[in-house]
Amino acid sequence: MLRVRPLTFEATASYVQRLATAYRLTLPQLLDGASVTLTGHGTLPTAELHLSPGSCHHLAALTHIPLPHLARALPRLAPSDDAHGTEAAARWKRLEAEQQPVRACTLCTRHHSHDATDTAWVHPAPHRLICPRHHQAAPDPRLTTTLRTQGVPELAAAHHAHQRLLRQPRAVTAWTAARAITTRWYDHQRHLTHRWHTRLTQLCAANPRLATTGSASPALLTRDLVTYPESVALARTLAALPNRPHRTTDDALNLIAHQLGLPRLPLNSNDPLRVFLTHTPLSSVRKAGSVHTPCGVLQCQGWPCQERRS
């Protein structure tokens, strides 16, 4: 019996496909052998496999992994409806662009697949943007291969700083705001353009395939990676700022400029960071996605969808 462990945040279809590969079966053959009826057609990363409650139990029995453990690792394992029947069924469902998984680290995948495959797809979590052990990242689902990041050591340092950020009570709110702000700066070429251009050049040099990806430009495909160190630095600073009126906007901007390694931050009145500092008391924001700030910085879980896919 093969024990194929799921990756953290792995797509359900990805795990079932890896399980099938380990048994040298196709995905439909594996589900049929587990008495699960499959309907529809789909392909990762543009589609996900949704399992009924009955098929979830069948999968747990097949893998000899308790269902609660599988559910913790596979965020989309729970069926999309409220049915409580015992029918074991699976169906493909197309995903919107912002819901699509990305390629997992190939070496981590091979280890979890008993060397049967190096291909897996995981739903991205901000604090797991890169694999610091193997220096790989896939910041966009349009990338069919992972990117090598060993030539940009500040990315691994940012990953470790992000783990420390998670201990802060304001971590989610601060990260959401910081990620939206740096995305806006990147798109409008403000404040950190030279540094980000250098980082983009380094990533392209280490990953020549970026230049041959026809779906989007390298600048767009690597945006999350290019801005990651500054996003983390900004988030850590925002999370530690005292609430108004115990801080002034100018004092906060001076501190943020120092943390970003800039002599100053000349922001106009419409800059998203200035608006956020002026109008958003951090203690009043309960959770990212639960409120809207006046500048629209916190528009959804993660960062503004239209900016991520624009």
Coordinates of C-alpha atoms in Angstrom, one line a residue:
M1 CA 0.0 0.0 0.0
L2 CA 1.3 3.4 -1.0
R3 CA 1.0 6.3 1.5
V4 CA 0.9 9.5 -0.5
R5 CA 0.7 12.5 1.8
P6 CA -1.0 15.7 0.7
L7 CA 0.9 19.0 0.5
T8 CA -0.3 21.8 2.7
F9 CA -2.9 23.9 0.8
E10 CA -2.9 21.4 -2.1
A11 CA -5.7 21.4 -4.6
T12 CA -8.0 18.4 -4.3
A13 CA -7.5 17.5 -8.0
S14 CA -3.8 17.8 -7.6
Y15 CA -3.7 15.3 -4.7
V16 CA -6.0 12.8 -6.4
Q17 CA -3.9 13.0 -9.6
R18 CA -0.7 12.4 -7.6
L19 CA -2.4 9.5 -5.9
A20 CA -3.4 8.1 -9.2
T21 CA 0.1 8.5 -10.6
A22 CA 1.6 6.7 -7.7
Y23 CA -0.7 3.7 -8.5
R24 CA 0.1 4.1 -12.3
L25 CA -3.6 4.9 -13.0
T26 CA -5.4 7.8 -14.6
L27 CA -7.5 10.0 -12.3
P28 CA -10.8 8.6 -13.7
Q29 CA -9.5 5.1 -13.2
L30 CA -8.5 5.8 -9.6
L31 CA -11.9 7.3 -8.8
D32 CA -13.7 4.4 -10.5
G33 CA -11.8 1.9 -8.4
A34 CA -12.8 3.8 -5.3
S35 CA -16.5 3.6 -6.4
V36 CA -16.6 7.4 -7.0
T37 CA -18.6 8.5 -10.0
L38 CA -16.9 11.3 -12.0
T39 CA -18.7 13.8 -14.1
G40 CA -17.5 16.6 -16.4
H41 CA -14.0 17.3 -17.6
G42 CA -11.3 19.6 -16.4
T43 CA -7.6 20.3 -16.2
L44 CA -5.5 21.9 -13.5
P45 CA -5.0 24.8 -12.7
T46 CA -8.1 26.1 -14.5
A47 CA -10.5 23.6 -12.8
E48 CA -10.9 21.9 -9.5
L49 CA -12.3 18.6 -8.4
H50 CA -15.3 18.9 -6.1
L51 CA -16.2 15.8 -4.0
S52 CA -19.5 14.9 -2.4
P53 CA -19.5 14.0 1.3
G54 CA -19.6 10.3 0.4
S55 CA -16.6 10.6 -2.0
C56 CA -14.6 12.4 0.7
H57 CA -15.0 9.4 3.0
H58 CA -14.1 7.1 0.1
L59 CA -10.9 9.1 -0.4
A60 CA -10.0 8.9 3.2
A61 CA -10.5 5.2 3.2
L62 CA -8.4 4.8 0.1
T63 CA -5.5 6.8 1.5
H64 CA -5.8 5.5 5.1
I65 CA -5.6 9.2 6.2
P66 CA -8.4 10.4 8.5
L67 CA -10.8 12.8 6.8
P68 CA -10.1 15.6 9.3
H69 CA -6.4 15.4 8.4
L70 CA -7.1 15.5 4.7
A71 CA -9.5 18.4 5.1
R72 CA -6.8 20.4 6.9
A73 CA -4.3 19.9 4.1
L74 CA -6.8 20.2 1.2
P75 CA -8.7 23.5 1.6
R76 CA -11.1 22.7 -1.3
L77 CA -11.9 19.2 -0.2
A78 CA -15.2 20.1 1.4
P79 CA -18.1 19.7 -1.1
S80 CA -19.5 22.9 -2.5
D81 CA -23.1 22.1 -1.5
D82 CA -24.9 21.1 1.8
A83 CA -25.9 17.7 0.7
H84 CA -25.6 15.0 3.3
G85 CA -26.2 12.0 1.2
T86 CA -24.0 8.9 0.9
E87 CA -23.6 9.1 -2.9
A88 CA -20.0 9.1 -3.8
A89 CA -19.6 11.6 -6.7
A90 CA -17.0 13.9 -8.0
R91 CA -17.3 16.7 -10.6
W92 CA -15.0 19.2 -12.3
K93 CA -15.7 22.9 -11.7
R94 CA -14.0 25.7 -13.6
L95 CA -12.2 28.2 -11.4
E96 CA -12.0 32.0 -11.8
A97 CA -8.5 33.4 -12.3
E98 CA -8.1 34.6 -8.8
Q99 CA -9.1 31.1 -7.4
Q100 CA -6.6 29.1 -9.4
P101 CA -3.8 27.1 -7.7
V102 CA -0.1 27.5 -8.5
R103 CA 2.7 25.1 -9.0
A104 CA 4.2 23.7 -5.9
C105 CA 7.9 23.2 -5.2
T106 CA 9.0 20.4 -7.5
L107 CA 11.4 18.9 -4.9
C108 CA 8.9 19.0 -2.1
T109 CA 6.3 17.3 -4.4
R110 CA 8.7 14.6 -5.5
H111 CA 9.5 13.8 -1.8
H112 CA 5.7 13.6 -1.0
S113 CA 5.1 11.5 -4.1
H114 CA 7.7 8.8 -3.6
D115 CA 9.5 10.1 -6.7
A116 CA 6.5 9.3 -8.8
T117 CA 6.0 12.9 -10.0
D118 CA 7.2 16.4 -9.4
T119 CA 4.0 18.1 -10.4
A120 CA 1.5 19.4 -7.9
W121 CA -0.7 22.5 -7.5
V122 CA -1.4 24.3 -4.3
H123 CA -3.7 27.2 -3.5
P124 CA -1.4 30.1 -2.8
A125 CA -1.0 31.4 0.8
P126 CA 0.8 34.8 1.2
H127 CA 3.2 33.5 3.8
R128 CA 4.2 30.5 1.6
L129 CA 5.0 32.4 -1.6
I130 CA 8.4 30.7 -1.9
C131 CA 10.0 27.5 -0.7
P132 CA 13.1 28.7 1.2
R133 CA 14.6 25.2 1.4
H134 CA 14.6 24.5 -2.3
H135 CA 14.6 28.2 -3.6
Q136 CA 11.5 27.8 -5.8
A137 CA 8.4 29.9 -6.3
A138 CA 5.4 30.0 -8.6
P139 CA 3.6 33.4 -7.9
D140 CA 1.1 33.1 -10.8
P141 CA -1.0 30.1 -12.0
R142 CA -0.1 31.0 -15.6
L143 CA 3.4 29.7 -14.9
T144 CA 3.7 26.1 -16.0
T145 CA 7.0 25.7 -14.1
T146 CA 8.3 27.0 -10.9
L147 CA 10.9 29.8 -10.8
R148 CA 14.4 29.5 -9.4
T149 CA 14.9 32.1 -6.7
Q150 CA 18.4 31.3 -5.3
G151 CA 19.9 34.3 -7.2
V152 CA 17.7 36.7 -5.2
P153 CA 18.6 35.9 -1.6
E154 CA 16.4 38.7 -0.2
L155 CA 13.3 36.6 -1.1
A156 CA 14.2 33.9 1.4
A157 CA 15.0 36.5 4.0
A158 CA 11.5 38.1 3.4
H159 CA 9.9 34.6 3.8
H160 CA 11.5 34.3 7.3
A161 CA 10.4 37.8 8.2
H162 CA 6.9 37.0 7.0
Q163 CA 6.7 34.0 9.5
R164 CA 7.6 36.4 12.3
L165 CA 5.0 38.8 11.1
L166 CA 2.3 36.1 11.6
R167 CA 2.8 36.4 15.4
Q168 CA 1.5 39.9 15.4
P169 CA -2.3 40.4 16.1
R170 CA -2.6 42.8 13.2
A171 CA -0.7 40.6 10.8
V172 CA -3.5 39.8 8.3
T173 CA -4.8 43.4 8.1
A174 CA -1.3 44.8 7.8
W175 CA -0.3 42.3 5.1
T176 CA -3.4 42.9 3.0
A177 CA -2.9 46.7 3.1
A178 CA 0.8 46.4 2.4
R179 CA 0.4 44.0 -0.5
A180 CA -2.3 46.3 -2.1
I181 CA -0.1 49.4 -1.7
T182 CA 3.1 47.8 -3.2
T183 CA 1.0 46.4 -6.1
R184 CA -0.2 49.9 -6.8
W185 CA 3.3 51.3 -6.6
Y186 CA 4.5 48.6 -8.9
D187 CA 1.8 49.2 -11.5
H188 CA 2.4 52.9 -11.5
Q189 CA 6.2 52.8 -11.3
R190 CA 6.6 54.7 -8.0
H191 CA 9.2 54.9 -5.3
L192 CA 11.0 51.5 -5.8
T193 CA 11.1 51.2 -9.5
H194 CA 14.9 50.9 -9.9
R195 CA 15.1 48.2 -7.1
W196 CA 12.3 46.2 -8.6
H197 CA 13.6 46.4 -12.1
T198 CA 16.9 45.0 -10.9
R199 CA 15.1 42.1 -9.1
L200 CA 13.0 41.4 -12.2
T201 CA 16.2 41.3 -14.3
Q202 CA 17.8 38.8 -11.8
L203 CA 14.7 36.5 -11.9
C204 CA 14.6 36.6 -15.7
A205 CA 18.3 35.7 -15.9
A206 CA 17.8 32.7 -13.6
N207 CA 14.6 31.7 -15.4
P208 CA 15.0 32.1 -19.2
R209 CA 11.6 30.5 -19.8
L210 CA 9.9 33.7 -18.5
A211 CA 10.7 35.4 -21.8
T212 CA 8.9 32.7 -23.8
T213 CA 5.6 32.7 -21.7
G214 CA 3.0 34.0 -24.1
S215 CA 0.1 34.4 -21.6
A216 CA 1.6 37.5 -19.8
S217 CA 4.8 39.5 -19.6
P218 CA 7.5 38.5 -17.1
A219 CA 6.9 41.8 -15.3
L220 CA 3.3 40.7 -14.5
L221 CA 4.0 37.0 -13.9
T222 CA 6.7 37.9 -11.3
R223 CA 5.1 40.9 -9.7
D224 CA 4.3 39.2 -6.4
L225 CA 7.9 38.0 -6.1
V226 CA 9.5 41.2 -7.2
T227 CA 7.6 43.2 -4.6
Y228 CA 7.6 40.6 -1.8
P229 CA 10.5 41.9 0.4
E230 CA 9.0 45.4 0.4
S231 CA 5.5 44.1 1.0
V232 CA 6.7 42.2 4.1
A233 CA 8.8 45.1 5.4
L234 CA 5.8 47.5 4.9
A235 CA 3.4 45.0 6.6
R236 CA 5.7 44.6 9.6
T237 CA 5.9 48.3 10.0
L238 CA 2.2 48.8 9.7
A239 CA 1.5 46.1 12.2
A240 CA 3.8 47.8 14.8
L241 CA 2.5 51.3 14.3
P242 CA 0.7 52.9 17.3
N243 CA -2.9 53.9 16.6
R244 CA -3.9 57.5 16.0
P245 CA -3.8 59.9 17.7
H246 CA -0.6 58.5 19.2
R247 CA 1.1 58.8 15.8
T248 CA 1.3 61.3 13.0
T249 CA 1.2 60.5 9.3
D250 CA 4.6 62.2 8.8
D251 CA 6.2 60.3 11.6
A252 CA 4.8 57.0 10.2
L253 CA 6.1 57.9 6.7
N254 CA 9.6 58.6 8.0
L255 CA 9.7 55.3 9.8
I256 CA 8.3 53.4 6.8
A257 CA 10.9 55.1 4.5
H258 CA 13.7 54.0 6.8
Q259 CA 12.4 50.4 6.9
L260 CA 12.2 50.3 3.1
G261 CA 15.7 51.6 2.8
L262 CA 14.6 54.9 1.2
P263 CA 15.8 58.4 2.2
R264 CA 12.2 59.6 2.1
L265 CA 8.7 58.8 0.7
P266 CA 7.4 61.8 -1.3
L267 CA 3.7 60.8 -1.4
N268 CA 0.9 62.9 -3.0
S269 CA -2.4 63.1 -1.3
N270 CA -3.9 60.3 -3.4
D271 CA -1.1 57.8 -2.7
P272 CA -2.6 54.6 -1.2
L273 CA -0.2 54.6 1.7
R274 CA -0.9 58.1 2.8
V275 CA -4.6 57.6 2.5
F276 CA -4.4 54.4 4.5
L277 CA -2.4 56.1 7.3
T278 CA -4.7 59.0 7.3
H279 CA -8.1 57.2 7.4
T280 CA -7.5 53.8 8.8
P281 CA -7.0 53.2 12.5
L282 CA -5.5 49.7 12.5
S283 CA -7.2 48.6 15.8
S284 CA -10.7 49.2 14.2
V285 CA -10.0 46.8 11.4
R286 CA -11.1 43.4 12.6
K287 CA -10.0 41.2 9.7
A288 CA -8.9 41.5 6.1
G289 CA -11.9 41.4 3.9
S290 CA -14.4 42.4 6.7
V291 CA -14.3 46.1 6.1
H292 CA -13.5 48.6 3.4
T293 CA -11.1 51.5 4.0
P294 CA -11.8 54.9 2.4
C295 CA -9.1 54.3 -0.2
G296 CA -10.2 50.8 -1.2
V297 CA -7.0 49.3 0.0
L298 CA -8.7 46.4 1.7
Q299 CA -11.0 45.2 -1.0
C300 CA -10.8 41.4 -0.6
Q301 CA -8.9 38.7 1.1
G302 CA -5.3 38.9 -0.1
W303 CA -5.2 42.0 -2.3
P304 CA -7.4 43.6 -5.0
C305 CA -8.3 41.0 -7.5
Q306 CA -8.5 43.4 -10.4
E307 CA -4.9 44.5 -9.7
R308 CA -3.5 41.0 -9.3
R309 CA -4.8 39.9 -12.7
S310 CA -4.6 43.2 -14.7

